[in-house]
Coordinates of C-alpha atoms in Angstrom, one line a residue:
X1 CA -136.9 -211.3 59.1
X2 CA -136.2 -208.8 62.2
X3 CA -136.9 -205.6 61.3
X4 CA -134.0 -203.0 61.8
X5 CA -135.6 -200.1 62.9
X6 CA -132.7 -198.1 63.2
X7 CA -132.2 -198.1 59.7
X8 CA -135.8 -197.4 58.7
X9 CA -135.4 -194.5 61.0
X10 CA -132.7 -193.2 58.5
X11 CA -134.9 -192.9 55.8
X12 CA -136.3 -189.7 57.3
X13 CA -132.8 -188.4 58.3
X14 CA -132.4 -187.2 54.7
X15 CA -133.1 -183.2 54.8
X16 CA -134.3 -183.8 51.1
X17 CA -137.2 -185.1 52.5
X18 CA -138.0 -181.9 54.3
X19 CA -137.9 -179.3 51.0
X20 CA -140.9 -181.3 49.7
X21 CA -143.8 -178.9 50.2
X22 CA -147.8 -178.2 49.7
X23 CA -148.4 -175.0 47.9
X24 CA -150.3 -173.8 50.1
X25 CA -148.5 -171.6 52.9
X26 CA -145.8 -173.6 51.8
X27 CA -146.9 -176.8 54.4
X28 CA -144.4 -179.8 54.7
X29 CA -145.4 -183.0 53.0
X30 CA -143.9 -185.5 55.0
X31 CA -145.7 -184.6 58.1
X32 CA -148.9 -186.0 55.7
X33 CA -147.3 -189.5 54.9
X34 CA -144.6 -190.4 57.4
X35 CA -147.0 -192.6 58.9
X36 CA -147.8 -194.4 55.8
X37 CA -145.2 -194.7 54.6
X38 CA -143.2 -196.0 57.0
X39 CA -145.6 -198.4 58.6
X40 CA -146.1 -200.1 55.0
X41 CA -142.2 -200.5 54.9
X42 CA -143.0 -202.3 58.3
X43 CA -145.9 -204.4 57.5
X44 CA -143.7 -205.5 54.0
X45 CA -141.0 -206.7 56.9
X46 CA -143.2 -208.6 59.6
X47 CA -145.6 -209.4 56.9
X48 CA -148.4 -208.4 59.3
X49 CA -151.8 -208.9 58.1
X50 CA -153.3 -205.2 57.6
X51 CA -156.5 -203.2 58.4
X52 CA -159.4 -204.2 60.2
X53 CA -160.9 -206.9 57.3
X54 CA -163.6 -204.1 56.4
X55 CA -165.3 -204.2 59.7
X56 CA -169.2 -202.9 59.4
X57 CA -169.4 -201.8 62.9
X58 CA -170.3 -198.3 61.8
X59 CA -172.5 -199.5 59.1
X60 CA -176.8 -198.8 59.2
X61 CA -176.7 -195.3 60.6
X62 CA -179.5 -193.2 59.6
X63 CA -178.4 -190.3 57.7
X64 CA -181.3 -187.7 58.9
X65 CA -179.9 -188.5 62.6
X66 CA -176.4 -187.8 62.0
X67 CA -177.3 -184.3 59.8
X68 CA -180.1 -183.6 62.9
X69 CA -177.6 -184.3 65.6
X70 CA -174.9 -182.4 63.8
X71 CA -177.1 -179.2 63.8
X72 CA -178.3 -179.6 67.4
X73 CA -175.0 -180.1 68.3
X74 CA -172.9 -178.1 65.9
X75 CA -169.9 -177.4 66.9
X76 CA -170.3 -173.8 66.6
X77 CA -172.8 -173.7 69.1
X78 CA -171.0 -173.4 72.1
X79 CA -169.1 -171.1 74.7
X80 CA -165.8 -170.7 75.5
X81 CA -163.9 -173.2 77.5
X82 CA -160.5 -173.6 78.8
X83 CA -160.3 -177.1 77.8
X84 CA -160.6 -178.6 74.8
X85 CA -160.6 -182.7 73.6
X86 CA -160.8 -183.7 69.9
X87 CA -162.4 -187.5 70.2
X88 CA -161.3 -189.9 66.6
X89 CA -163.5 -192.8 65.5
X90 CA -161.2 -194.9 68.4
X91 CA -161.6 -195.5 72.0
X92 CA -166.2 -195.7 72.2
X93 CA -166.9 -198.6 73.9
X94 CA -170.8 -199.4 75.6
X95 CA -171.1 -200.1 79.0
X96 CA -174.1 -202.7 80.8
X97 CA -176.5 -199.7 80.7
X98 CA -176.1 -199.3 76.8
X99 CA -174.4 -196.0 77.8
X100 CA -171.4 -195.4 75.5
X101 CA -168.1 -193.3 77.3
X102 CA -165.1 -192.9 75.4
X103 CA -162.2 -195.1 77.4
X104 CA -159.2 -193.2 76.3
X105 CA -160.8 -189.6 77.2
X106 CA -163.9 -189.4 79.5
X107 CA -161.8 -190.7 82.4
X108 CA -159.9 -187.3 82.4
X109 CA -162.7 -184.9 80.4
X110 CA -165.3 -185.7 83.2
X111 CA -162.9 -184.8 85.8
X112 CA -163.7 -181.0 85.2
X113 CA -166.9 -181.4 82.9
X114 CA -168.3 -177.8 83.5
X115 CA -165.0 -176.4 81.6
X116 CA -164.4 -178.9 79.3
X117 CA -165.4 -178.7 75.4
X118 CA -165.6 -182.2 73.9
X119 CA -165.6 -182.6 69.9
X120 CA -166.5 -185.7 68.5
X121 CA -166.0 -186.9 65.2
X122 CA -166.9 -190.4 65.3
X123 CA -169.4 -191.8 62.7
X124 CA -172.2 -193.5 64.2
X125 CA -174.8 -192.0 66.6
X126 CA -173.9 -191.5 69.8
X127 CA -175.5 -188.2 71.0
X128 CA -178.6 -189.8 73.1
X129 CA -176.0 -192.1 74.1
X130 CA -173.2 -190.4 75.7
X131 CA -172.2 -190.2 79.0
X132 CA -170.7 -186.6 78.4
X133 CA -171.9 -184.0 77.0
X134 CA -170.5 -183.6 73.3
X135 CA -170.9 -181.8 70.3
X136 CA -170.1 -183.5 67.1
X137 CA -168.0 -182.6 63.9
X138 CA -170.9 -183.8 61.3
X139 CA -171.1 -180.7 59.2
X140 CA -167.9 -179.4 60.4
X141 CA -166.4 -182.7 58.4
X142 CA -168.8 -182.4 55.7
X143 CA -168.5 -178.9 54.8
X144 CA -164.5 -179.7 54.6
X145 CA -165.1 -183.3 52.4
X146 CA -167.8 -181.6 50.2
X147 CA -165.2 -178.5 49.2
X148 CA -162.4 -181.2 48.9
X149 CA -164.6 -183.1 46.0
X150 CA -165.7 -179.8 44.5
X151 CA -162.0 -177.7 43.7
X152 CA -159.2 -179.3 41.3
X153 CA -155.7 -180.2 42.9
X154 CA -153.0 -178.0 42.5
X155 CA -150.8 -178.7 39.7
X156 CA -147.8 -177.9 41.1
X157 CA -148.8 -180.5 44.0
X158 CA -149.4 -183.1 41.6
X159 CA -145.7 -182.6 40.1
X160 CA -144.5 -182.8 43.3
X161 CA -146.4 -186.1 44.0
X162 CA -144.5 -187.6 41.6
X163 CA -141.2 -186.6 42.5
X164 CA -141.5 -187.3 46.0
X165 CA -142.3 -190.9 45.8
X166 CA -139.4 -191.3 43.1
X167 CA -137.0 -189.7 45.8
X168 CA -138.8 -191.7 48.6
X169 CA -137.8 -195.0 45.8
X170 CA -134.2 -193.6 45.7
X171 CA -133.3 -193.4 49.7
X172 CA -135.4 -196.3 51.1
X173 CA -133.3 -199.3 49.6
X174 CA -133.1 -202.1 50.5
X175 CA -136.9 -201.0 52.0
X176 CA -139.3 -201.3 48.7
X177 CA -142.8 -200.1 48.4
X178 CA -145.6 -201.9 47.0
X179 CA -147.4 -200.5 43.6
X180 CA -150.0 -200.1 45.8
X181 CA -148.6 -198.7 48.5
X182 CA -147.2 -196.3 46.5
X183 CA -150.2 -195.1 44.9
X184 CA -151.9 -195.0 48.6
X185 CA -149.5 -192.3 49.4
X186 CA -150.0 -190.5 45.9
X187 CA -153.6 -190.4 47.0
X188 CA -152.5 -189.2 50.5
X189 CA -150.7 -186.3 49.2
X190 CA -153.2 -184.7 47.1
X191 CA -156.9 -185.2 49.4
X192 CA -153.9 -183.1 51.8
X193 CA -153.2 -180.3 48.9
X194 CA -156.7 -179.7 49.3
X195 CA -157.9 -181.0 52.4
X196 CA -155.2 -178.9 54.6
X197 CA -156.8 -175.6 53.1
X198 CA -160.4 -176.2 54.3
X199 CA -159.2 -177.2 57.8
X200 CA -157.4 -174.4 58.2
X201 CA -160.7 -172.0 57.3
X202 CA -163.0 -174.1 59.9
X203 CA -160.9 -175.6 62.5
X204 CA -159.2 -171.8 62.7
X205 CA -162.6 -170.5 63.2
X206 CA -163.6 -173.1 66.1
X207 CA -160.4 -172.6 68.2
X208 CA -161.2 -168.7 68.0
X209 CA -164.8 -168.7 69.0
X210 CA -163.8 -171.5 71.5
X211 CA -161.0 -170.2 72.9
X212 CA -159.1 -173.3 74.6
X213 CA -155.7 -172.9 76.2
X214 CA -155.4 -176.7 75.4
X215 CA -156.5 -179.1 73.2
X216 CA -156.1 -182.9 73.3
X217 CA -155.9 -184.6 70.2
X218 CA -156.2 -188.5 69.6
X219 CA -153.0 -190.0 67.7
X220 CA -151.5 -186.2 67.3
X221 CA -147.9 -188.0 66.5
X222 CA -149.3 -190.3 64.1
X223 CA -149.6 -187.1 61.9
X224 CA -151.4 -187.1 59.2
X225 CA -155.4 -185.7 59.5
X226 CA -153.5 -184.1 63.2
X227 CA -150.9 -182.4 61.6
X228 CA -152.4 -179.5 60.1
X229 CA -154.4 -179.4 63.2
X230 CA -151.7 -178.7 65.8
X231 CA -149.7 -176.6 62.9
X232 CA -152.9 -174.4 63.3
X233 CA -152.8 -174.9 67.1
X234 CA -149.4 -173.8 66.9
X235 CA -149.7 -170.6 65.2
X236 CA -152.4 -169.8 67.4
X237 CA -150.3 -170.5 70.7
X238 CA -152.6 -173.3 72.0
X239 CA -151.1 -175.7 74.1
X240 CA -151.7 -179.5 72.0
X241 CA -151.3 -182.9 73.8
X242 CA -152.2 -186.6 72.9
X243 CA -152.8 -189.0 75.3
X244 CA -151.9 -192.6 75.3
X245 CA -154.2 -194.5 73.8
X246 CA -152.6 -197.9 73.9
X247 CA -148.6 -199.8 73.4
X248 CA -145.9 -197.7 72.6
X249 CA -143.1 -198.3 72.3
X250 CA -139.5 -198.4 70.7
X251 CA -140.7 -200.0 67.8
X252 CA -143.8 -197.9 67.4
X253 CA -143.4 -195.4 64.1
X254 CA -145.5 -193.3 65.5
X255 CA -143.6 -192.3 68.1
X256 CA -140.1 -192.9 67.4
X257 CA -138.7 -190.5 64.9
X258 CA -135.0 -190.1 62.9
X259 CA -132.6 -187.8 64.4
X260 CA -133.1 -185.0 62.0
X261 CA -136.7 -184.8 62.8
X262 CA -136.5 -184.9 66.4
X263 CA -134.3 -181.4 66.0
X264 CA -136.2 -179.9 63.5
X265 CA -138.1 -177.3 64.8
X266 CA -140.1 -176.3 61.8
X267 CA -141.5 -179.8 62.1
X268 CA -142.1 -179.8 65.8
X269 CA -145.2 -177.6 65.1
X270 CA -146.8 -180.4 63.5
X271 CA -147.0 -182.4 66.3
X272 CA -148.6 -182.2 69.7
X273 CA -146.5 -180.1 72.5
X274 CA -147.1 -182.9 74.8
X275 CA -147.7 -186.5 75.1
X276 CA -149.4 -188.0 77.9
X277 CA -148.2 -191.4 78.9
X278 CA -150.0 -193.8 81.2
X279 CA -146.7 -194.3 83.2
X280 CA -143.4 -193.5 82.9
X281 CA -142.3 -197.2 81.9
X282 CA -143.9 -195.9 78.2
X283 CA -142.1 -192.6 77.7
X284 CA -138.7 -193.7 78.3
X285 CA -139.1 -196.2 75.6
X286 CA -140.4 -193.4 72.8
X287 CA -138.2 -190.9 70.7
X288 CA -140.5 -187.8 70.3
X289 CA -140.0 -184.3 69.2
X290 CA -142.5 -183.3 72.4
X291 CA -142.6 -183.2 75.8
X292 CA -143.2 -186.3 77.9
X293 CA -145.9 -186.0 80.5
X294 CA -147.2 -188.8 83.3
X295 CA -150.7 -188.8 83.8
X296 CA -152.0 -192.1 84.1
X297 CA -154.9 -194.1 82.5
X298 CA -158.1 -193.2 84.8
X299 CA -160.0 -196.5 82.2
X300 CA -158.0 -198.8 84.2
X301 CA -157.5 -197.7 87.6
X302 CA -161.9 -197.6 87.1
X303 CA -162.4 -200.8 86.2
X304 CA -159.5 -202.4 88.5
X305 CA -161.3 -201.1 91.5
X306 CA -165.0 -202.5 90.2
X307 CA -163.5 -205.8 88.5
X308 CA -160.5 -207.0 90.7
X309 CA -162.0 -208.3 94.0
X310 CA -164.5 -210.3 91.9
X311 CA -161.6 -211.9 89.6
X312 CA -160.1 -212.8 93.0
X313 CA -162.9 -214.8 94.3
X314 CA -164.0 -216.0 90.8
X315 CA -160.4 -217.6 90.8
X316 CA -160.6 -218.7 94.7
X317 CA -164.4 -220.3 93.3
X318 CA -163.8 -222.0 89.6
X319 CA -163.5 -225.7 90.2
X320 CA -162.1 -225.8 86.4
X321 CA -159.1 -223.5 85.6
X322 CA -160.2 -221.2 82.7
X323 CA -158.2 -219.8 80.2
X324 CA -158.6 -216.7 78.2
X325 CA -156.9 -217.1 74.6
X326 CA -156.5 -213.1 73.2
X327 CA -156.5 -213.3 69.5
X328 CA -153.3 -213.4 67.4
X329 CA -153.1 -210.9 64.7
X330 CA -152.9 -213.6 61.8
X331 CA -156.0 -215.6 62.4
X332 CA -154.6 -218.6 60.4
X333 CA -152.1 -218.5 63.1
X334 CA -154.4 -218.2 65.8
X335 CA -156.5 -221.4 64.6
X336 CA -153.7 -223.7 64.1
X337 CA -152.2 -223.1 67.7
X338 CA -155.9 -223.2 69.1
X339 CA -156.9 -226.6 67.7
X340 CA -153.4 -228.2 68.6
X341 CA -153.6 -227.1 72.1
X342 CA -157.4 -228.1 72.2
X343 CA -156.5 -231.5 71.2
X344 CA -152.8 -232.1 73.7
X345 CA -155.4 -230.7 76.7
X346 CA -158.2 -233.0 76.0
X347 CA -160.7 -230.9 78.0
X348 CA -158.6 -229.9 81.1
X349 CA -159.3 -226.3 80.5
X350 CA -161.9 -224.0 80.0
X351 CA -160.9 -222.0 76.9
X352 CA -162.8 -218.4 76.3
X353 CA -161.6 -217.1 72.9
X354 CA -161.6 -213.2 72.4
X355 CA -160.5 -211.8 69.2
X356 CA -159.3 -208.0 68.8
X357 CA -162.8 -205.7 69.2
X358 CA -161.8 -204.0 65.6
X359 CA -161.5 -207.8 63.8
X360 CA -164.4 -209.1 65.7
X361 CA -166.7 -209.2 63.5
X362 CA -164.7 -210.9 60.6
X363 CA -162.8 -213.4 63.1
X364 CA -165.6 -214.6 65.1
X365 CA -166.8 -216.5 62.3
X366 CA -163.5 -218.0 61.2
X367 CA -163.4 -220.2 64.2
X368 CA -167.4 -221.4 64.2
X369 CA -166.7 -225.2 63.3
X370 CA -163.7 -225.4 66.2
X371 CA -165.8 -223.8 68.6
X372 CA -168.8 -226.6 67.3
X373 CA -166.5 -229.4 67.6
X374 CA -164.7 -228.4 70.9
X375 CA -167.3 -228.3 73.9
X376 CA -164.6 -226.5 76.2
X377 CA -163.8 -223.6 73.8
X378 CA -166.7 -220.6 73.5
X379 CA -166.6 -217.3 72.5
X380 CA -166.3 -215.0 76.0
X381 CA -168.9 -212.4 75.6
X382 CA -167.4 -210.2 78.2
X383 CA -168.2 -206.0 77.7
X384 CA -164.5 -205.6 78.8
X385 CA -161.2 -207.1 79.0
X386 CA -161.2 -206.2 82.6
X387 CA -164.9 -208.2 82.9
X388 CA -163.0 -211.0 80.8
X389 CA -160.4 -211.2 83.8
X390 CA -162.8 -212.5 86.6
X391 CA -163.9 -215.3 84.1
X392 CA -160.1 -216.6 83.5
X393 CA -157.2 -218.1 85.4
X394 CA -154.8 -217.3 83.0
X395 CA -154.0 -215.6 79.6
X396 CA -152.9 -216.6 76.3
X397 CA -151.6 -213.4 73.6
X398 CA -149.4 -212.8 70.9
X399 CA -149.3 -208.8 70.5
X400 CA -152.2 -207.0 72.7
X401 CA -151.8 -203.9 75.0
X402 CA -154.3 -206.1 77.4
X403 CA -150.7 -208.4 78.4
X404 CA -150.0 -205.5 80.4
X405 CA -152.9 -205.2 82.1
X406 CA -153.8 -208.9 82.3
X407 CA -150.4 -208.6 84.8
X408 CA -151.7 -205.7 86.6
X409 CA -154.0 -208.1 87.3
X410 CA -152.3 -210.3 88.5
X411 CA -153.0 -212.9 86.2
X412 CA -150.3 -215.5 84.7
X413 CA -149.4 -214.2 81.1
X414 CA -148.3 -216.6 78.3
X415 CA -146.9 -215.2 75.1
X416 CA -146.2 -216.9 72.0
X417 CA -142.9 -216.2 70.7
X418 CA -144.2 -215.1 67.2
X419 CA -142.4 -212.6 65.0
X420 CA -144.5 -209.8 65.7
X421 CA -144.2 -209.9 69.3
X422 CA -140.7 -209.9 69.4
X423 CA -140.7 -206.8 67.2
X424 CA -143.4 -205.1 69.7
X425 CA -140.7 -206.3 72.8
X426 CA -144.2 -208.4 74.0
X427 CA -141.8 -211.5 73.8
X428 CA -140.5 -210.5 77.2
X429 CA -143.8 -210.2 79.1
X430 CA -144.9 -213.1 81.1
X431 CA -143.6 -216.7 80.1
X432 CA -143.1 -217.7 76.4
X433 CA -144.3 -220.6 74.3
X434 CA -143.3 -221.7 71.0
X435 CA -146.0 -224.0 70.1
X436 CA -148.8 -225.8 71.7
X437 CA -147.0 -228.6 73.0
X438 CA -144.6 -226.1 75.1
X439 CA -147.6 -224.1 76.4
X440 CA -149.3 -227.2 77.6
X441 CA -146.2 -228.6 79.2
X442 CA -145.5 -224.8 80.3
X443 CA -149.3 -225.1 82.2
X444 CA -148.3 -228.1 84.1
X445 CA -146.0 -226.1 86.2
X446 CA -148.0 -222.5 87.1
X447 CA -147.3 -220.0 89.6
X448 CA -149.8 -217.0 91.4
X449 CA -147.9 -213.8 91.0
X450 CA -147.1 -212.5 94.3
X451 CA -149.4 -209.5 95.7
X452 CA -146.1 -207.6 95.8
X453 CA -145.9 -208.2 92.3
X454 CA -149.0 -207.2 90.9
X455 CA -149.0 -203.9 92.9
X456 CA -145.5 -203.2 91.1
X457 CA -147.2 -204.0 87.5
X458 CA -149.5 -201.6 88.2
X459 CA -148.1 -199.0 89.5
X460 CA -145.3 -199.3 86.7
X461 CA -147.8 -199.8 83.6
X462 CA -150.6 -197.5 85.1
X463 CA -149.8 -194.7 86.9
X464 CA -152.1 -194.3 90.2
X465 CA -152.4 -190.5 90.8
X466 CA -153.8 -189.8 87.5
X467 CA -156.0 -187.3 89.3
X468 CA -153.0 -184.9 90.8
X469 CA -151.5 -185.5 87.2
X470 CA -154.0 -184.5 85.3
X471 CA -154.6 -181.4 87.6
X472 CA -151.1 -180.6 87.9
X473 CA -150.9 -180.6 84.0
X474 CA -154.0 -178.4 83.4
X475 CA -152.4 -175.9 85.9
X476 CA -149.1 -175.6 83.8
X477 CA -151.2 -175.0 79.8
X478 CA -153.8 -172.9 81.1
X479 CA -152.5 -171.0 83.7
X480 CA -155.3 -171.0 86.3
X481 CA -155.4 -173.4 89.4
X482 CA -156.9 -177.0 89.2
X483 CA -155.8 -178.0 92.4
X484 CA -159.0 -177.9 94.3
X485 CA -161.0 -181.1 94.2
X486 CA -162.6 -181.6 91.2
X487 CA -166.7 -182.2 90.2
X488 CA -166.2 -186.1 88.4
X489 CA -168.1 -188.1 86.3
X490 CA -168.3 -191.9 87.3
X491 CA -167.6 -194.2 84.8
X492 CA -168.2 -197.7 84.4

């Protein structure tokens, strides 16, 4: 079934939905669950396989070096700083030397690192780790989770629970809502009657002894956790932005909201005052309540220039063409195309399979007897996608953000013409397959992408002058001039 997003997009057009309110300072709800919500009225529709299959990858960290680190590097303990980045539990990645940089912010926070405050709440232990200097939000968090299990809810939120998800029942139709989706969102809406009171005491505290004039905040439109935070940021005239951390696009909740919304300025101040796009190909697809910025994606233009001349002459040297096959979402899926192509090829490839780094764990071993009983498939073992591109000839995907840069590139792009791709308009990137039999036939007939071409893809995907950007952008929040050439960080 296509999903009609247009008419999902209605749902939040009702100005009921906007009189449902916290108790305290009278905060809007919907700011809490409109992610939620929505996305499970989405997931019903594409019938997308959800979550990350309870990946352990944070599992086995020791306690006493989280609690020491978060004391050594308490948030409190620093001076002020003109710039200020939130890190989420997203975006850590390790490079060859074990060092672990963050690929959706380091790029930009290294760029001016002396006046730069970095925050980082991820959960495993990263501080002997980090390329950057960081503090981290362990008893920040804590203090805030530990008074959230220790007061009552409001009963006047509680009421108010209950009504709002019997309106939500009463204007979604012909969207329905799970019995358990419903009761996530009940459960959603009171941790927030008393989570949003605690944030407001500490973070409140932090921005004043820190003093940014702006803050960058990982998946600020998503809402949710972020939405008291730039409400706060708000109130206390702080410039907010997110930067991209991956696809968006018109079919994206988070970043595509009802007509009412996007006019509403009482709910504007929940959200960041800027997004950050990698190019400006993203932001004309979006419907924000924010202003659209360019900067650029400083991960990509990094790795292009350490990973591209090598993919060149690993192509120009590989006597056998190589194929890397991206993971589909639905793993079943993934299999059954897989061993039908593995058996119309009979050998004539090289096939590396790499699954989605957040399903890794789980998927991996899903596929050990095809990979035991197929001598040309393996498992690529690449750090990076980009590392994965000088051991491939071509690319296989469903729904991943790496199609675009697989193209950039320059590599041959085949997408299989699955549901979900069509929603996430990935259908129309490189050439389409149905089945197995069309891709091998579709293999029989492949084409270089001219230079011309690949130097378009990038430029239109990934904005090169991510530098001037990002200057140019700090000049206009804080006021003071980051035009002369900046102290950076490498990265690998």
């Amino acid at each position: 079934m296509e999903l009609n997003m247009e008419r999902l997009l209605e749902i939040e057009n009702d100005r009921q939905l906007l009189k449902f309110r916290f108790a305290y300072k009278d905060t809007l709800v919907w700011p809490f669950i409109r992610f939620c919500t929505l996305q499970s009225l989405q997931l019903n529709e594409l019938q997308k396989p959800g979550g990350n299959g309870g990946s352990t990858s944070f599992a086995g960290n020791c306690f006493w070096t989280k609690i020491g680190n978060g004391i050594v590097k308490n948030p409190f303990f620093s001076g002020r700083k003109p710039i200020m980045f939130l890190y989420g539990c997203g975006g850590n990645v390790t490079d060859e030397q074990g060092k672990i940089y963050n690929r959706i912010f380091d790029g930009f926070a290294g760029l001016y690192a002396d006046k730069t405050y970095i925050l980082d709440r991820t959960e495993r232990d990263i501080a002997k780790k980090a390329v950057l200097k960081k503090h981290y939000t362990y008893l920040t968090d804590c203090a805030v989770d530990y008074m959230v299990e220790t007061v009552n809810t409001d009963p006047k939120d509680m009421e108010m629970a209950g009504q709002l998800l019997k309106y939500l029942k009463k204007i979604m139709s012909p969207y329905t809502l799970t019995h358990s989706q419903a009761e996530t969102i009940r459960q959603l809406i009171l941790l927030y009657s008393k989570k949003i009171k605690y944030q407001d005491i500490f973070y409140r505290n932090l921005f004043r002894l820190v003093r940014p004039k702006v803050v960058f905040i990982e998946d600020g439109c998503y809402g949710e956790r972020n939405a008291y935070l730039c409400k706060l940021l708000s109130e206390m005239k702080i410039a907010s932005a997110e930067i991209q951390h991956g696809w968006i696009g018109a079919r994206h909740i988070a970043y595509n909201y009802g007509q009412l919304i996007r006019q509403n300025r009482e709910y504007q101040t929940y959200m960041p005052d800027y997004y950050c796009g990698m190019a400006e190909y993203w932001l004309k697809q979006i419907r924000v309540p924010v202003k659209k910025v360019c900067l650029g994606n400083p991960t990509f233009w990094t790795n292009y220039e350490k990973y591209y001349t090598k993919s060149k002459q690993a192509e120009n040297a590989r006597s056998e063409k190589t194929i890397l096959w991206l993971g589909f979402e639905d793993d079943r899926l993934n299999m059954d195309v897989l061993r039908d192509f593995l058996m119309r090829s009979q050998g004539k490839y090289q096939i590396l399979l790499r699954n989605h780094p957040l399903l890794r764990e789980r998927s991996d071993l899903l596929y050990k007897n095809l990979i035991r009983n197929a001598p040309n498939l393996r498992v690529d073992s690449s750090q990076t996608v980009y590392e994965a591109f000088t051991r491939c000839d071509y690319v296989v995907s469903e729904a991943s953000t790496a199609i675009y840069e697989a193209l950039a590139f320059g590599k041959q792009v085949f997408v299989y013409q699955s549901e979900l791709s069509r929603h996430y308009g990935m259908a129309e990137l490189g050439t389409g397959f149905e089945d197995a039999g069309r891709l091998a036939e579709l293999l029989l007939d492949t084409r270089a992408l001219e230079p011309e071409q690949e130097a378009c893809y990038r430029e239109l995907f990934f904005s090169s002058k991510w530098k001037k950007n990002y200057s140019h952008f700090l000049n206009i929040c804080t006021g003071s001039n980051y035009n002369k050439k900046p102290i950076r960080r490498e990265f690998s």
